[in-house]
PDB file of C-alpha atoms in Angstrom:
ATOM      1  CA  MET A   1      27.410  21.982  -0.566  1.00  0.00           C
ATOM      2  CA  SER A   2      26.287  19.537   2.045  1.00  0.00           C
ATOM      3  CA  SER A   3      23.584  19.126   4.312  1.00  0.00           C
ATOM      4  CA  ASP A   4      23.813  18.468   8.107  1.00  0.00           C
ATOM      5  CA  ALA A   5      20.192  18.157   8.070  1.00  0.00           C
ATOM      6  CA  ALA A   6      18.589  14.144   8.853  1.00  0.00           C
ATOM      7  CA  PRO A   7      16.444  12.932   6.731  1.00  0.00           C
ATOM      8  CA  PRO A   8      13.437  13.205   7.367  1.00  0.00           C
ATOM      9  CA  ARG A   9      11.789   9.523   8.688  1.00  0.00           C
ATOM     10  CA  VAL A  10       8.939   7.438   7.841  1.00  0.00           C
ATOM     11  CA  THR A  11       7.037   5.026   9.995  1.00  0.00           C
ATOM     12  CA  LEU A  12       5.873   1.534   8.416  1.00  0.00           C
ATOM     13  CA  ARG A  13       3.079   0.257   9.223  1.00  0.00           C
ATOM     14  CA  PRO A  14       0.764  -3.562   8.809  1.00  0.00           C
ATOM     15  CA  ALA A  15      -2.865  -2.254   6.639  1.00  0.00           C
ATOM     16  CA  LYS A  16      -5.347  -2.914   8.784  1.00  0.00           C
ATOM     17  CA  ARG A  17      -9.181  -3.074   7.677  1.00  0.00           C
ATOM     18  CA  SER A  18     -10.636   0.453   8.562  1.00  0.00           C
ATOM     19  CA  ASP A  19      -7.430   1.857   5.943  1.00  0.00           C
ATOM     20  CA  LEU A  20      -9.453  -0.223   2.764  1.00  0.00           C
ATOM     21  CA  PRO A  21     -10.687   3.033   1.802  1.00  0.00           C
ATOM     22  CA  LEU A  22      -7.778   5.370   1.765  1.00  0.00           C
ATOM     23  CA  LEU A  23      -5.882   2.082  -0.015  1.00  0.00           C
ATOM     24  CA  PHE A  24      -8.930   2.042  -2.949  1.00  0.00           C
ATOM     25  CA  ALA A  25      -8.950   6.308  -3.297  1.00  0.00           C
ATOM     26  CA  TRP A  26      -5.114   5.712  -4.355  1.00  0.00           C
ATOM     27  CA  ARG A  27      -5.795   2.706  -6.086  1.00  0.00           C
ATOM     28  CA  GLN A  28      -8.433   4.801  -8.394  1.00  0.00           C
ATOM     29  CA  ASN A  29      -6.605   7.298  -8.762  1.00  0.00           C
ATOM     30  CA  VAL A  30      -5.435   8.052 -12.963  1.00  0.00           C
ATOM     31  CA  GLU A  31      -2.225   9.049 -11.533  1.00  0.00           C
ATOM     32  CA  VAL A  32      -1.431   6.137  -9.618  1.00  0.00           C
ATOM     33  CA  MET A  33      -3.148   3.495 -12.598  1.00  0.00           C
ATOM     34  CA  ARG A  34      -0.242   4.700 -14.561  1.00  0.00           C
ATOM     35  CA  TYR A  35       1.902   3.089 -12.524  1.00  0.00           C
ATOM     36  CA  LEU A  36       0.013  -0.202 -11.710  1.00  0.00           C
ATOM     37  CA  PRO A  37       0.208  -3.619 -14.436  1.00  0.00           C
ATOM     38  CA  SER A  38      -3.156  -3.621 -14.660  1.00  0.00           C
ATOM     39  CA  ALA A  39      -3.741   0.170 -15.442  1.00  0.00           C
ATOM     40  CA  LYS A  40      -7.823  -0.251 -15.020  1.00  0.00           C
ATOM     41  CA  PRO A  41     -10.539   0.536 -12.539  1.00  0.00           C
ATOM     42  CA  ILE A  42     -11.853  -1.809 -10.174  1.00  0.00           C
ATOM     43  CA  THR A  43     -15.196  -2.311  -8.215  1.00  0.00           C
ATOM     44  CA  TRP A  44     -14.816  -1.551  -4.245  1.00  0.00           C
ATOM     45  CA  GLU A  45     -16.547  -5.196  -4.245  1.00  0.00           C
ATOM     46  CA  GLN A  46     -13.392  -6.532  -6.289  1.00  0.00           C
ATOM     47  CA  HIS A  47     -10.609  -4.278  -3.957  1.00  0.00           C
ATOM     48  CA  LEU A  48     -12.635  -5.878  -1.006  1.00  0.00           C
ATOM     49  CA  GLY A  49     -12.309  -9.682  -2.437  1.00  0.00           C
ATOM     50  CA  ARG A  50      -8.480  -8.770  -2.932  1.00  0.00           C
ATOM     51  CA  TRP A  51      -8.463  -8.546   0.510  1.00  0.00           C
ATOM     52  CA  HIS A  52     -10.200 -10.464   1.934  1.00  0.00           C
ATOM     53  CA  GLY A  53      -9.477 -12.964  -0.168  1.00  0.00           C
ATOM     54  CA  SER A  54      -5.929 -13.669  -2.338  1.00  0.00           C
ATOM     55  CA  ARG A  55      -3.831 -11.151   0.048  1.00  0.00           C
ATOM     56  CA  ALA A  56      -5.514 -10.863   3.425  1.00  0.00           C
ATOM     57  CA  HIS A  57      -4.103 -14.361   5.118  1.00  0.00           C
ATOM     58  CA  ARG A  58      -0.873 -14.929   2.981  1.00  0.00           C
ATOM     59  CA  ARG A  59       2.615 -15.172   5.517  1.00  0.00           C
ATOM     60  CA  ASP A  60       4.321 -14.267   2.740  1.00  0.00           C
ATOM     61  CA  TYR A  61       2.889 -10.913   1.485  1.00  0.00           C
ATOM     62  CA  MET A  62       2.418  -7.436   3.693  1.00  0.00           C
ATOM     63  CA  VAL A  63       1.372  -4.240   2.832  1.00  0.00           C
ATOM     64  CA  LEU A  64       2.208  -1.529   4.625  1.00  0.00           C
ATOM     65  CA  LEU A  65       1.203   2.121   5.387  1.00  0.00           C
ATOM     66  CA  TRP A  66       3.910   4.802   5.636  1.00  0.00           C
ATOM     67  CA  ASN A  67       3.483   7.945   7.733  1.00  0.00           C
ATOM     68  CA  LYS A  68       4.931  10.775   8.622  1.00  0.00           C
ATOM     69  CA  PRO A  69       6.199  11.820  11.846  1.00  0.00           C
ATOM     70  CA  ASN A  70       3.861  13.608  13.740  1.00  0.00           C
ATOM     71  CA  GLU A  71       1.238  13.116  10.742  1.00  0.00           C
ATOM     72  CA  ALA A  72      -2.471  11.333  10.984  1.00  0.00           C
ATOM     73  CA  HIS A  73      -2.939  10.018   7.938  1.00  0.00           C
ATOM     74  CA  PRO A  74      -1.022   8.071   5.670  1.00  0.00           C
ATOM     75  CA  VAL A  75       0.577   8.622   2.732  1.00  0.00           C
ATOM     76  CA  GLY A  76       1.826   6.007   1.037  1.00  0.00           C
ATOM     77  CA  VAL A  77       1.910   2.938   1.316  1.00  0.00           C
ATOM     78  CA  VAL A  78       4.046  -0.576   0.354  1.00  0.00           C
ATOM     79  CA  HIS A  79       3.547  -4.199  -0.655  1.00  0.00           C
ATOM     80  CA  VAL A  80       6.110  -6.604  -0.081  1.00  0.00           C
ATOM     81  CA  GLU A  81       5.457  -9.756  -1.641  1.00  0.00           C
ATOM     82  CA  GLY A  82       7.540 -13.018  -1.425  1.00  0.00           C
ATOM     83  CA  LEU A  83       8.574 -12.620   1.945  1.00  0.00           C
ATOM     84  CA  ASP A  84       9.136 -16.295   2.300  1.00  0.00           C
ATOM     85  CA  SER A  85      11.965 -15.817   0.286  1.00  0.00           C
ATOM     86  CA  PRO A  86      15.099 -14.581  -0.666  1.00  0.00           C
ATOM     87  CA  GLN A  87      14.683 -12.090  -2.478  1.00  0.00           C
ATOM     88  CA  PRO A  88      11.731 -10.289  -1.383  1.00  0.00           C
ATOM     89  CA  GLU A  89       9.750  -8.337  -3.861  1.00  0.00           C
ATOM     90  CA  VAL A  90       8.562  -4.664  -2.986  1.00  0.00           C
ATOM     91  CA  GLY A  91       6.358  -2.308  -4.664  1.00  0.00           C
TER      92      GLY A  91
END
């Protein structure tokens, strides 16, 4: 049985400093941590250090927040690394 309904659309936008508390909360969630390379909680200071240190100013790395149409709050996050390579990594 096929459906003529269009798939749900989402929008992606770059993460900004005001998103850091939400990203931190997601990062600390035990269900999320199960899928991370480092499945240990981090401190708020470590989180800020990653944002301001190695990631915020890289031209080959981007954090995008995923929003559903007509919803004010993001529902997910996408990391893209290696934007300057032929095969960027998405996670």
